[in-house]
Coordinates of C-alpha atoms in Angstrom, one line a residue:
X1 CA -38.1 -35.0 102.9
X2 CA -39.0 -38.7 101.6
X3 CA -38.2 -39.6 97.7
X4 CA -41.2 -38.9 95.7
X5 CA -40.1 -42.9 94.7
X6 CA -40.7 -44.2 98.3
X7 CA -43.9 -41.9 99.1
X8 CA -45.9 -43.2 96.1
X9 CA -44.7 -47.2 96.1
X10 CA -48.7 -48.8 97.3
X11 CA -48.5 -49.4 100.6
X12 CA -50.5 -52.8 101.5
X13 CA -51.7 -53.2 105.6
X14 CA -50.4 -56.4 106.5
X15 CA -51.5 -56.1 110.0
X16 CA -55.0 -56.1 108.9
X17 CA -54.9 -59.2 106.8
X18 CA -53.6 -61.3 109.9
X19 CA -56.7 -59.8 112.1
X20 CA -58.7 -60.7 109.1
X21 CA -57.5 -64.5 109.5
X22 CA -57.7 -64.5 113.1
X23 CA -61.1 -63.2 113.2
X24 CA -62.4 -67.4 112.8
X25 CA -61.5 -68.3 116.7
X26 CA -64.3 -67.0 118.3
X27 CA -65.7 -63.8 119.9
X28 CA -64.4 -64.9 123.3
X29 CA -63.1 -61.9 124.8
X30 CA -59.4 -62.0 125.7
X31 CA -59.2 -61.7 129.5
X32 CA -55.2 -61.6 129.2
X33 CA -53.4 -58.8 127.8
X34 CA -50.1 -58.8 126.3
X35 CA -47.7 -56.5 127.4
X36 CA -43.7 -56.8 127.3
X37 CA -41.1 -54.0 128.3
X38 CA -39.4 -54.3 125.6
X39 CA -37.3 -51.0 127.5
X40 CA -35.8 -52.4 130.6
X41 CA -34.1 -55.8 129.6
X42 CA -32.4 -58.5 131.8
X43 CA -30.8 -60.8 130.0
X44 CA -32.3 -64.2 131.5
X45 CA -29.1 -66.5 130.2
X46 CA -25.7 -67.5 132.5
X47 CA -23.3 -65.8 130.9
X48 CA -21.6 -69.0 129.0
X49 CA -17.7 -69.5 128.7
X50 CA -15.8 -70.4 126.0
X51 CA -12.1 -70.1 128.4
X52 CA -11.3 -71.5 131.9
X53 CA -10.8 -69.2 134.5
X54 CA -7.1 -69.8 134.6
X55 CA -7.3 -69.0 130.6
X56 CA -9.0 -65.6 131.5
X57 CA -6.5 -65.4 134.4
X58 CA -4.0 -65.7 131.6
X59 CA -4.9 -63.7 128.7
X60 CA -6.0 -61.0 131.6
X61 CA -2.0 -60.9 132.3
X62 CA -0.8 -61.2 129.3
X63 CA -2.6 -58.1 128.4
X64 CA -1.5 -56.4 131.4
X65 CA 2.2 -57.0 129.9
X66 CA 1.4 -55.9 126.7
X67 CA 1.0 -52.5 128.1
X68 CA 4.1 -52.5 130.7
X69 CA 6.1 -54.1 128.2
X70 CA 5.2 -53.3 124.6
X71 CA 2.9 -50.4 125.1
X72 CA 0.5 -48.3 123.1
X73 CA 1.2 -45.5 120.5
X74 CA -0.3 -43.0 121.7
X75 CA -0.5 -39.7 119.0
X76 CA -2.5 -37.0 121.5
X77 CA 0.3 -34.9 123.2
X78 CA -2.5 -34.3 125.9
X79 CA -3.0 -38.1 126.7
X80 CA 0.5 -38.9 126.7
X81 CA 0.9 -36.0 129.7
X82 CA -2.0 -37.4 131.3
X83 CA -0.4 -41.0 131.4
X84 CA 3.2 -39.7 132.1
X85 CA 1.7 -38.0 135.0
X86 CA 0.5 -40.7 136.4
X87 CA 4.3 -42.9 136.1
X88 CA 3.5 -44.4 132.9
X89 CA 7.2 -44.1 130.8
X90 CA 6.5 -42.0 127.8
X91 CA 8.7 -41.9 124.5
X92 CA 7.9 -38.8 123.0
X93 CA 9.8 -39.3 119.9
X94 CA 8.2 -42.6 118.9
X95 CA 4.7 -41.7 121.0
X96 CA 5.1 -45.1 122.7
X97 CA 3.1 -45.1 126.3
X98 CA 4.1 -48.4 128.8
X99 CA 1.5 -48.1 131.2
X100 CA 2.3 -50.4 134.1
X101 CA 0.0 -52.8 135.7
X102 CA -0.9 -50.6 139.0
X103 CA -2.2 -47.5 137.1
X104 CA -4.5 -49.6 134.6
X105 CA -6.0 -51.5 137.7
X106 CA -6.3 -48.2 139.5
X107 CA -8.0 -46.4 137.1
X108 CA -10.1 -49.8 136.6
X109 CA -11.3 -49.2 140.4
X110 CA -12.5 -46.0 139.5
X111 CA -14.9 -46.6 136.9
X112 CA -18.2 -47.2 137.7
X113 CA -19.8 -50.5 137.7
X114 CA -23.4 -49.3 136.7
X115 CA -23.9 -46.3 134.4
X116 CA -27.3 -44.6 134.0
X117 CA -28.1 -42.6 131.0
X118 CA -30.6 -39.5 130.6
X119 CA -32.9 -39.3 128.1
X120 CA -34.6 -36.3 126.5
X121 CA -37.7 -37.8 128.8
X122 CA -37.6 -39.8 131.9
X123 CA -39.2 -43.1 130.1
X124 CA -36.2 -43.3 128.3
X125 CA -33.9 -43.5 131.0
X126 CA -31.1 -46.2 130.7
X127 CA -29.4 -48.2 133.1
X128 CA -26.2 -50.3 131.7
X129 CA -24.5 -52.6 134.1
X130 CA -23.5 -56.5 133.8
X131 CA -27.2 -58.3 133.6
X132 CA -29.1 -55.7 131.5
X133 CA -29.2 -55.5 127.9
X134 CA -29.2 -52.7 125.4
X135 CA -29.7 -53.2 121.9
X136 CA -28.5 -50.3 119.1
X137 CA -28.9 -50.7 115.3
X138 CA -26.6 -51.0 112.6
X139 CA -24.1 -47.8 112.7
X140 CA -21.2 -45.8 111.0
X141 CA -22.1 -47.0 107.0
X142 CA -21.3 -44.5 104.6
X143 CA -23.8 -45.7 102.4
X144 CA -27.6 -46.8 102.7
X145 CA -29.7 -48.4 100.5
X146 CA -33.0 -49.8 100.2
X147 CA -35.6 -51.4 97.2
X148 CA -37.1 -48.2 95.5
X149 CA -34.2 -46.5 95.9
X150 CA -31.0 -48.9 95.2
X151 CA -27.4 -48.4 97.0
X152 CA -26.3 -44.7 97.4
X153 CA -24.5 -42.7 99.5
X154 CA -25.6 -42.1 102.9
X155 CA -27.5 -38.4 102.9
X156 CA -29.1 -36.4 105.5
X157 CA -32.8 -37.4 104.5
X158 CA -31.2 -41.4 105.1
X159 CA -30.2 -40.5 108.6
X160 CA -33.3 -38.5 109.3
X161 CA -36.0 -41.3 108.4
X162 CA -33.7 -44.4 110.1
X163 CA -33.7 -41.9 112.9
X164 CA -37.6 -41.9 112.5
X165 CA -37.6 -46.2 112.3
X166 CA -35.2 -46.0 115.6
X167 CA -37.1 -44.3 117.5
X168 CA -40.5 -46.2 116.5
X169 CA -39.8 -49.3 118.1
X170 CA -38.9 -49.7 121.8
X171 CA -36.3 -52.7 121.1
X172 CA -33.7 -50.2 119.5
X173 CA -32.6 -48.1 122.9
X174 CA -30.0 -45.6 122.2
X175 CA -29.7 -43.6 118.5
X176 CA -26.6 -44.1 116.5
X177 CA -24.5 -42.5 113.6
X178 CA -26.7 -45.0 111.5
X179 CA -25.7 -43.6 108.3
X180 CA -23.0 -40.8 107.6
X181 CA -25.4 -37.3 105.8
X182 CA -22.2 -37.6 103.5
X183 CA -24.4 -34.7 101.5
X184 CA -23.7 -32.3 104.1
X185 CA -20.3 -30.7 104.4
X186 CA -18.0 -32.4 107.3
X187 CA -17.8 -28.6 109.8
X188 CA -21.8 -28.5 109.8
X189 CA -22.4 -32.1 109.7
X190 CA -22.9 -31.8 113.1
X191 CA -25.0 -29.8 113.9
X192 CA -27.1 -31.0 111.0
X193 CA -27.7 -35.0 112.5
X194 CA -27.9 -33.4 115.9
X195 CA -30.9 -31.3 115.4
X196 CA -32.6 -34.6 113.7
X197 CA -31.5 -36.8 116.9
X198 CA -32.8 -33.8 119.1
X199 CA -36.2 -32.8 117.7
X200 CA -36.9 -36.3 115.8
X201 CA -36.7 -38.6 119.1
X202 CA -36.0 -38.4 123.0
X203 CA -33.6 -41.7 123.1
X204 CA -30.0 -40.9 124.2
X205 CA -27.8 -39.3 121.1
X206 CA -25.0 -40.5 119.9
X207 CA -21.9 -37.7 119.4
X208 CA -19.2 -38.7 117.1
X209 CA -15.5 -37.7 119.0
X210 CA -14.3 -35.3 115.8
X211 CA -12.1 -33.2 118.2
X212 CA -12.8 -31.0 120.8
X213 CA -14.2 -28.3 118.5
X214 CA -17.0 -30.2 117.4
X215 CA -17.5 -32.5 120.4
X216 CA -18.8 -29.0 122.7
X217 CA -20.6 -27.6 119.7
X218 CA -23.0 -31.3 120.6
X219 CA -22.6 -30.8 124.1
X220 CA -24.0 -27.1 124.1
X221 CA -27.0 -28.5 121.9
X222 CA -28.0 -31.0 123.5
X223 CA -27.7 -28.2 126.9
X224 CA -30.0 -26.1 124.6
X225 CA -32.5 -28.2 123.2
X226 CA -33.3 -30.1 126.4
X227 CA -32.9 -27.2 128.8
X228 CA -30.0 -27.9 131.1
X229 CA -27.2 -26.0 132.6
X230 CA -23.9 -27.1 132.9
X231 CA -24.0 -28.5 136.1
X232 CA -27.0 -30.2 135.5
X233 CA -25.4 -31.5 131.9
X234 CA -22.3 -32.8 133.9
X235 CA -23.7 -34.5 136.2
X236 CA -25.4 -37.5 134.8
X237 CA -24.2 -38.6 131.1
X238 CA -26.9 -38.0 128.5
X239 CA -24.9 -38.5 125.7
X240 CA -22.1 -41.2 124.3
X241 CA -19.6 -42.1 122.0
X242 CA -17.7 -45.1 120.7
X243 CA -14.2 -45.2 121.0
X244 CA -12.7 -47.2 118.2
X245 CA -8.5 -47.8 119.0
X246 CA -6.6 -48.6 115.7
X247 CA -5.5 -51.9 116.1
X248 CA -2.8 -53.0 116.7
X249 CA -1.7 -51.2 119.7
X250 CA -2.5 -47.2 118.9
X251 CA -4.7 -44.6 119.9
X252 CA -5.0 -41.6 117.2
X253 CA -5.6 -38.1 118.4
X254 CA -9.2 -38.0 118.1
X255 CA -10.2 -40.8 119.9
X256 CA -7.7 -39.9 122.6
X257 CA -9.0 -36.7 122.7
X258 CA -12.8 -37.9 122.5
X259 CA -11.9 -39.9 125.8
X260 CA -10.9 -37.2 127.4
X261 CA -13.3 -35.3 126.4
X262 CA -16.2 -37.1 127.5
X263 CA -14.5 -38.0 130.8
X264 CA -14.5 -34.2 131.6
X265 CA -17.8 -33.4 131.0
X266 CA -19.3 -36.5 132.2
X267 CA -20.5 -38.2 129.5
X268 CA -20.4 -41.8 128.2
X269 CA -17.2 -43.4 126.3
X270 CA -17.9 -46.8 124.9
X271 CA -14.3 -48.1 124.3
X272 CA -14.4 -50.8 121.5
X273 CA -11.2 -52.2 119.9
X274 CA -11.7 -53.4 116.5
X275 CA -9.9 -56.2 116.2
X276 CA -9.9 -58.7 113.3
X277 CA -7.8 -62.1 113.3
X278 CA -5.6 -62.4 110.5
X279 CA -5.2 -58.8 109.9
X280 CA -5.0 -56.1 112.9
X281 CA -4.7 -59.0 115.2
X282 CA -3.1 -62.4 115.6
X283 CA -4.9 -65.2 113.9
X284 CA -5.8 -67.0 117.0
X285 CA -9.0 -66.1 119.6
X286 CA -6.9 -66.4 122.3
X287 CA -4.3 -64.1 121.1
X288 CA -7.2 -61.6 119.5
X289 CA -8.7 -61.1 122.8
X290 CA -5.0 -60.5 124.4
X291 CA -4.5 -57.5 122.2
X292 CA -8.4 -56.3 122.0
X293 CA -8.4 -56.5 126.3
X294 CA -5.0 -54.7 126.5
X295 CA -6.3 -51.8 124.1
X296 CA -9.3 -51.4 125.7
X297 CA -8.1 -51.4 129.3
X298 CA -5.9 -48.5 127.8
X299 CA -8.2 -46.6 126.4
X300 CA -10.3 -46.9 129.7
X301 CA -7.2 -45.8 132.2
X302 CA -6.9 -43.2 129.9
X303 CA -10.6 -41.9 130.8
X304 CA -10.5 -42.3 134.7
X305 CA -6.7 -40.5 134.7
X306 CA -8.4 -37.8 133.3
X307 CA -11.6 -37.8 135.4
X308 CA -11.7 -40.7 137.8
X309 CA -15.4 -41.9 137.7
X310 CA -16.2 -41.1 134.3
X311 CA -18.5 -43.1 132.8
X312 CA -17.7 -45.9 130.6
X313 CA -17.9 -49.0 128.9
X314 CA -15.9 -52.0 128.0
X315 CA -16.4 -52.9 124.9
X316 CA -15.3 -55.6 121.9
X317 CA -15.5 -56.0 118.1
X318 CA -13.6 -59.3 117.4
X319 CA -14.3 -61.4 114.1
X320 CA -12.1 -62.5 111.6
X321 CA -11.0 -62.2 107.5
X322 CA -11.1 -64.3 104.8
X323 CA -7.8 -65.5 104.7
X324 CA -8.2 -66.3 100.6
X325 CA -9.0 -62.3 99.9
X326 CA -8.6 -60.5 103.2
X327 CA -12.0 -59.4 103.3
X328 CA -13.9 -59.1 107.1
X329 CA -16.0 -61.8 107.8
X330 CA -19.1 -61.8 110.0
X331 CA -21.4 -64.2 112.1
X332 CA -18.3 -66.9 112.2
X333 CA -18.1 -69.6 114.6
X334 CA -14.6 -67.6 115.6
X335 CA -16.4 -64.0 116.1
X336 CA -19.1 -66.5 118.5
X337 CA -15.9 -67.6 120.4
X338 CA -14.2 -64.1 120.7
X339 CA -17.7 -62.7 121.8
X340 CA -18.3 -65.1 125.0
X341 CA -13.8 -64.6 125.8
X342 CA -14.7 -61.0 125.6
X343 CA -17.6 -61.6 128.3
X344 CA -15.4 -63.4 130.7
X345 CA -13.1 -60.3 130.2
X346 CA -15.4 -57.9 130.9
X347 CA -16.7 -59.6 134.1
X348 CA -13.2 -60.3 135.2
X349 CA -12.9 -56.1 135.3
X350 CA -16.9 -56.1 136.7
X351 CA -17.4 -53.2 133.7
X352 CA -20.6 -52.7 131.5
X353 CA -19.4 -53.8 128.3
X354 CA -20.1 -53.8 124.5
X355 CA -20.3 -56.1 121.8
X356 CA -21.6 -56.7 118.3
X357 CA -22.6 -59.1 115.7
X358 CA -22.7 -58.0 111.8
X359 CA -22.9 -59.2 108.5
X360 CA -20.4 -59.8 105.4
X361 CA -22.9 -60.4 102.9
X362 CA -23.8 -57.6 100.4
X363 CA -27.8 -57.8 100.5
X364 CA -30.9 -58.4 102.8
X365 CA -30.5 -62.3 102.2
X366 CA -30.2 -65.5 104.1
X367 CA -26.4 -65.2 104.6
X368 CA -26.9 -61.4 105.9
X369 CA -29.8 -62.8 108.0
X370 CA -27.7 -65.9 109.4
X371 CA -24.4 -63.5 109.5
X372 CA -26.3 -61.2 111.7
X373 CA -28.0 -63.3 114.0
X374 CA -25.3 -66.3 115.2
X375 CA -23.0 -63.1 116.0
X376 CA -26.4 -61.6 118.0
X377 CA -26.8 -64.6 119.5
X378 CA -22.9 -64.7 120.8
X379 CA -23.5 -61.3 122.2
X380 CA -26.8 -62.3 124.1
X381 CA -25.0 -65.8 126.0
X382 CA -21.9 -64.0 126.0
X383 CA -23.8 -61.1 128.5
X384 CA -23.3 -58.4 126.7
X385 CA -24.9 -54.7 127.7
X386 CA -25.0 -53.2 125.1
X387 CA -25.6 -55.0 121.4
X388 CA -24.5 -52.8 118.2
X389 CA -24.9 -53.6 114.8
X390 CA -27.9 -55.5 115.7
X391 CA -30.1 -54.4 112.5
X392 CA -29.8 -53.6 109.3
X393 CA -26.0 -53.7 108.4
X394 CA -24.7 -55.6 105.4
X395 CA -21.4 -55.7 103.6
X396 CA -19.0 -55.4 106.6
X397 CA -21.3 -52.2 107.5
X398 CA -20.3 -50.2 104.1
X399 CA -23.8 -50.3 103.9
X400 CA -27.3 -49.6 105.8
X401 CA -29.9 -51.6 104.4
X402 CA -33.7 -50.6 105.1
X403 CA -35.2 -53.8 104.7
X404 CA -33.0 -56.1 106.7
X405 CA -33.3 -52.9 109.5
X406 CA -36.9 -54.7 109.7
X407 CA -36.6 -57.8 109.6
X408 CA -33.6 -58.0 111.7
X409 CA -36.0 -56.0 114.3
X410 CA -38.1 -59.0 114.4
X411 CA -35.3 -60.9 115.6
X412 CA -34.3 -58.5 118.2
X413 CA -38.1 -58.1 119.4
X414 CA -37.7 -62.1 120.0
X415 CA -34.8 -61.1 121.8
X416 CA -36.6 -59.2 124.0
X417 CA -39.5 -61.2 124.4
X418 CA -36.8 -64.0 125.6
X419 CA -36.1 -61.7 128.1
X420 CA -39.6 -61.4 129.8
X421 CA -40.4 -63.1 132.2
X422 CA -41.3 -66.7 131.9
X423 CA -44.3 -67.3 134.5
X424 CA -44.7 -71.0 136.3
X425 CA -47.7 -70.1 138.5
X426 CA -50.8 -71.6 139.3
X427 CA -52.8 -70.3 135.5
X428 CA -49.6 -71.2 133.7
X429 CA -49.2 -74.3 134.8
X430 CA -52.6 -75.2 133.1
X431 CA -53.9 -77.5 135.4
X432 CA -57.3 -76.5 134.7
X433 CA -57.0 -77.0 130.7
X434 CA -55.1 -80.7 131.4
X435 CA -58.6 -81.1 133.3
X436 CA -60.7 -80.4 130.7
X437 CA -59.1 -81.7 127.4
X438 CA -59.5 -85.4 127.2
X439 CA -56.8 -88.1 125.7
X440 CA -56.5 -87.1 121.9
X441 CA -58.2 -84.4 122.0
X442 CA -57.3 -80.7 121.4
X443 CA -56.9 -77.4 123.2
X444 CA -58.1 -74.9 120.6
X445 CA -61.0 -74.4 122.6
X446 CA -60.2 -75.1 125.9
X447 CA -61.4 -72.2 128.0
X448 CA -57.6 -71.6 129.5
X449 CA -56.5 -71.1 125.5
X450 CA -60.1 -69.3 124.8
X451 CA -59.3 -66.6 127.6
X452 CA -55.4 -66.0 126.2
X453 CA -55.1 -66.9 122.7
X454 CA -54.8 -63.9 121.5
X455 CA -52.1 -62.6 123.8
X456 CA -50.4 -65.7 124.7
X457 CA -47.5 -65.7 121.8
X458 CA -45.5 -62.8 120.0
X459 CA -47.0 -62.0 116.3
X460 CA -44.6 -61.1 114.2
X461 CA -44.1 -57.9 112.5
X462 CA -42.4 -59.1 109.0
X463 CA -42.7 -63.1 109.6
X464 CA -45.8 -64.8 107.3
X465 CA -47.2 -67.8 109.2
X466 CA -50.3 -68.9 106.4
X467 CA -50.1 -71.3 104.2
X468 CA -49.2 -71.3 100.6
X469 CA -52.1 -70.8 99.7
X470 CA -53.2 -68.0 101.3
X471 CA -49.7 -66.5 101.0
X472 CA -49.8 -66.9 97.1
X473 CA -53.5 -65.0 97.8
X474 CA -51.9 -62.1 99.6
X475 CA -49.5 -61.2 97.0
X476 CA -47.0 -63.8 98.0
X477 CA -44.4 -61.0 99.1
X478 CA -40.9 -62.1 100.2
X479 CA -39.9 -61.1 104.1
X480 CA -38.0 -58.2 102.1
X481 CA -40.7 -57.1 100.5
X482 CA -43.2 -57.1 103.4
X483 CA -39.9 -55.3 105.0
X484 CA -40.0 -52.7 102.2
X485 CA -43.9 -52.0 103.1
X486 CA -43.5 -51.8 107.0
X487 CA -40.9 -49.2 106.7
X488 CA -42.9 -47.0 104.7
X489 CA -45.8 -47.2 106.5
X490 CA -43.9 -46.4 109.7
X491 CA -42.4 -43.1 108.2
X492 CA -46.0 -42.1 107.1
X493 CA -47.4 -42.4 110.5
X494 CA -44.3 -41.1 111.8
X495 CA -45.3 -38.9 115.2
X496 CA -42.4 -37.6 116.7
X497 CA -42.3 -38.0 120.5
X498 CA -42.9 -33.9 122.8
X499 CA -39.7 -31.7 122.7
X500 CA -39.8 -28.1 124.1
X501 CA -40.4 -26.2 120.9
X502 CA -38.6 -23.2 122.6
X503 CA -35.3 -25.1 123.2
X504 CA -35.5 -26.5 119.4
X505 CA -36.3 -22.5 118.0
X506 CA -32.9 -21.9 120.2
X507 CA -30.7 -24.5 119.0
X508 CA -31.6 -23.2 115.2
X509 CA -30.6 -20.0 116.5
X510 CA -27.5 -21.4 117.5
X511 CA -27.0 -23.8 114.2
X512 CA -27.3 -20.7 112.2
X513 CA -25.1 -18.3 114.4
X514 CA -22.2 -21.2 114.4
X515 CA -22.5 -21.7 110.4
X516 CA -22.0 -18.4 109.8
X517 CA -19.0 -18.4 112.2
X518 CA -17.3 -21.0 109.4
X519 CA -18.7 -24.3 111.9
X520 CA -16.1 -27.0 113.1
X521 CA -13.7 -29.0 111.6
X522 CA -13.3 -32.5 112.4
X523 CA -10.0 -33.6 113.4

């Protein structure tokens, strides 16, 4: 389904060259062998602080009274039942909820500290708990765009090949609503994207909370593609969602009802406020996280009342505008601040939790680049579980970009290479090689180099470490354009990972029968 554009652009091996240049250290044969689980990551870092503990004490409570005292509009009949059943004081005229103190911390006791998700295959099994780390691409943009192809809107053969790049590289650990198929009409969309998620890769799918309709429609594919019953569906989550609250202070009908939802059929409900200073929150960080913590602890009482022990997560999406034109702004010294307040949160309530990073700027550039990675690297100190956003979103995430997907990889490969473990035995200390190298001399050929030069360091996948000279030899390509190559490349060697070819002949069986039956419509 590639553009005829893409397919025929030359495609020049990059990998090769750099064995080519290597090729001049020797023929000693490397005893050492690389290997990082870029999978199963534990973030090495203390979580930093940004607040005392009588600050997170303090916005904590302050929070807490937002929802006695203020409360949340609430617009699901359903989830205002829920909370008036448990004593919270319900205005049905005005939808107002006050939810007291006791039933949010209750319903904080009852979800689970440690969450682990199914994959369509054992390997990709996910744990999420405080201490691991779970990193998702860039998600949600209604439009993608790349160098043959320019800025468009997002269609059904975008989602299908970043589907393709997602599941090609270990460091990306859950799929995502990367790009919206905005070519395919909104009641089969659906099913559409999650036939690509279920026969393209076997990393947990992502299900977008369009009403109830919609939501079992995915739940009943993902039952049919991977062969489960309900039981066997209910009782481990294999599936999530993000729940975004509208800030300030309300919780539409779908997102209420996508909470409930997943809490009743066991399936995971990352709750993520998206709060921005200046606009749909106060202009301070302090006052940010006040309202982003209340909303969220809202949204995750809302869950346990209606299934105590459903999974979910804690999540928070704080940055700020620019206060001249009002437009979001990404990678700020601010959104650093509200990302390691939003960890202190998070371990306060002892929850998994979410956060992001993102970029303003509208093209794979430096500012994109920079944007992207000082709110990654908030994220990271600030402990988060799961990292969103992490690659390939520019211009507030309007749009997908193919190229800075790549090279945004690379820096979330270093990532997980920061997380690997750091070794301080006997061969790493290098006694042996401090032995042997004289004063001012060298240690290119030192036999403790000679035996793990050439697994000792990461090699980059986009980054070009000659000269200028032999740069300007190879073509002297731009990280975007080496970008532009490796993505190409990866969708022609694209292999897509065993599915039971009886469940996938199934769920077309089922596609076709609901089409036919009119589909879903979102709500």
């Amino acid at each position: 389904m590639r553009s005829n554009t893409a397919a025929s652009a030359p495609i020049v091996d990059r990998s090769k060259a750099r064995t080519r240049r290597s090729s001049g250290r020797g023929n000693a044969r490397a005893d050492v062998q690389r290997q990082v689980d870029y999978w199963n990551l534990r973030n090495p870092f203390e979580p930093a602080k940004i607040f005392s503990e009588d600050a997170v004490d303090a916005i904590h409570e302050e929070a807490l009274t937002v929802l006695q005292d203020l409360g949340m509009k609430v617009l699901s009949k359903e989830a205002r039942d829920l909370f008036r059943r448990t004593g919270a004081l319900v205005d049905e005229e005005s939808c107002m909820v006050r939810i007291g103190r006791d039933i949010v911390h209750d319903a904080i006791d009852t979800a689970p500290r440690s969450v682990l998700l199914k994959g369509g295959s054992a390997k990709r099994d996910l744990l999420l708990e405080l201490g691991t780390l779970a990193i998702q691409t860039g998600a949600g943009a209604p439009h993608a765009t790349d160098l043959d192809r320019g800025r468009r809107p997002g269609s059904l053969e975008d989602f299908t090949e970043l589907i393709k790049l997602t599941q090609s590289y270990d460091i990306f650990h859950m799929l995502n609503p990367i790009v919206e198929a905005q070519d395919i009409p909104a009641h089969e969309r659906h099913y559409r994207v999650n036939r690509v998620q279920l026969s393209l890769s076997d990393k947990v799918p992502f299900v977008y909370a369009r009403g109830t309709a919609q939501v079992e429609d995915c739940f009943e594919m993902f039952q049919i593609a991977r062969g489960l019953d309900d039981d066997e569906f209910r009782r481990a989550p294999r599936s999530f969602t993000v729940i975004n609250t509208n800030s300030p202070r309300q919780l539409d009908v779908s997102m209420a009802q996508g909470l409930v939802d997943f809490a009743r059929y066991g399936q995971l409900a990352i709750v993520t406020p998206f709060c921005l200073m200046g606009a749909m929150a106060p202009l301070t960080v302090a006052g940010a996280l006040v309202l982003s913590h209340a909303e969220a602890m809202s949204a995750i009482a809302l869950s346990q009342i209606a299934r105590p022990g459903a999974p979910v997560c804690y999540g928070a999406f704080i940055s700020n505008v620019d206060m001249k034109s009002g437009a979001p702004a990404f990678g700020t010294p601010e959104q650093f601040k509200a990302n390691l307040g939003s960890g202190q949160l998070a371990r306060k309530l002892g929850l998994p939790w979410r956060c992001s990073t993102g970029a303003a700027g509208a093209a794979s550039d430096a500012q994109a680049a920079n944007e992207t990675q000082m709110g990654a690297w908030g994220a990271v100190l600030a402990g988060a579980t799961v990292l969103l956003h992490g690659a390939g979103w520019i211009e507030g995430g309007l749009t997908l970009s193919y190229e800075k997907l790549i090279t945004d990889l690379e820096v979330m490969q270093m990532f997980g290479e920061i997380c690997a473990a750091t070794p301080a035995d006997e061969a790493a200390l290098a006694m042996d090689a401090l032995s042997e190298v004289p004063p001012g001399g060298h240690f290119f050929g030192a036999s403790h180099t000679m035996k793990r030069f050439r697994t000792a360091f990461y090699e980059p996948i986009v980054a070009d470490w000659s000269n200028y000279g032999t740069w300007r030899e190879n073509d002297g390509m731009d990280a975007n354009a080496r970008a532009n190559l490796i993505w190409k490349r990866k969708l022609e060697e694209f292999e897509a990972p065993r599915v039971d070819r009886e469940g996938i002949g199934h769920l077309d069986e089922f596609i076709a029968r609901r089409i036919e039956q009119g589909g879903a419509n979102p709500v």
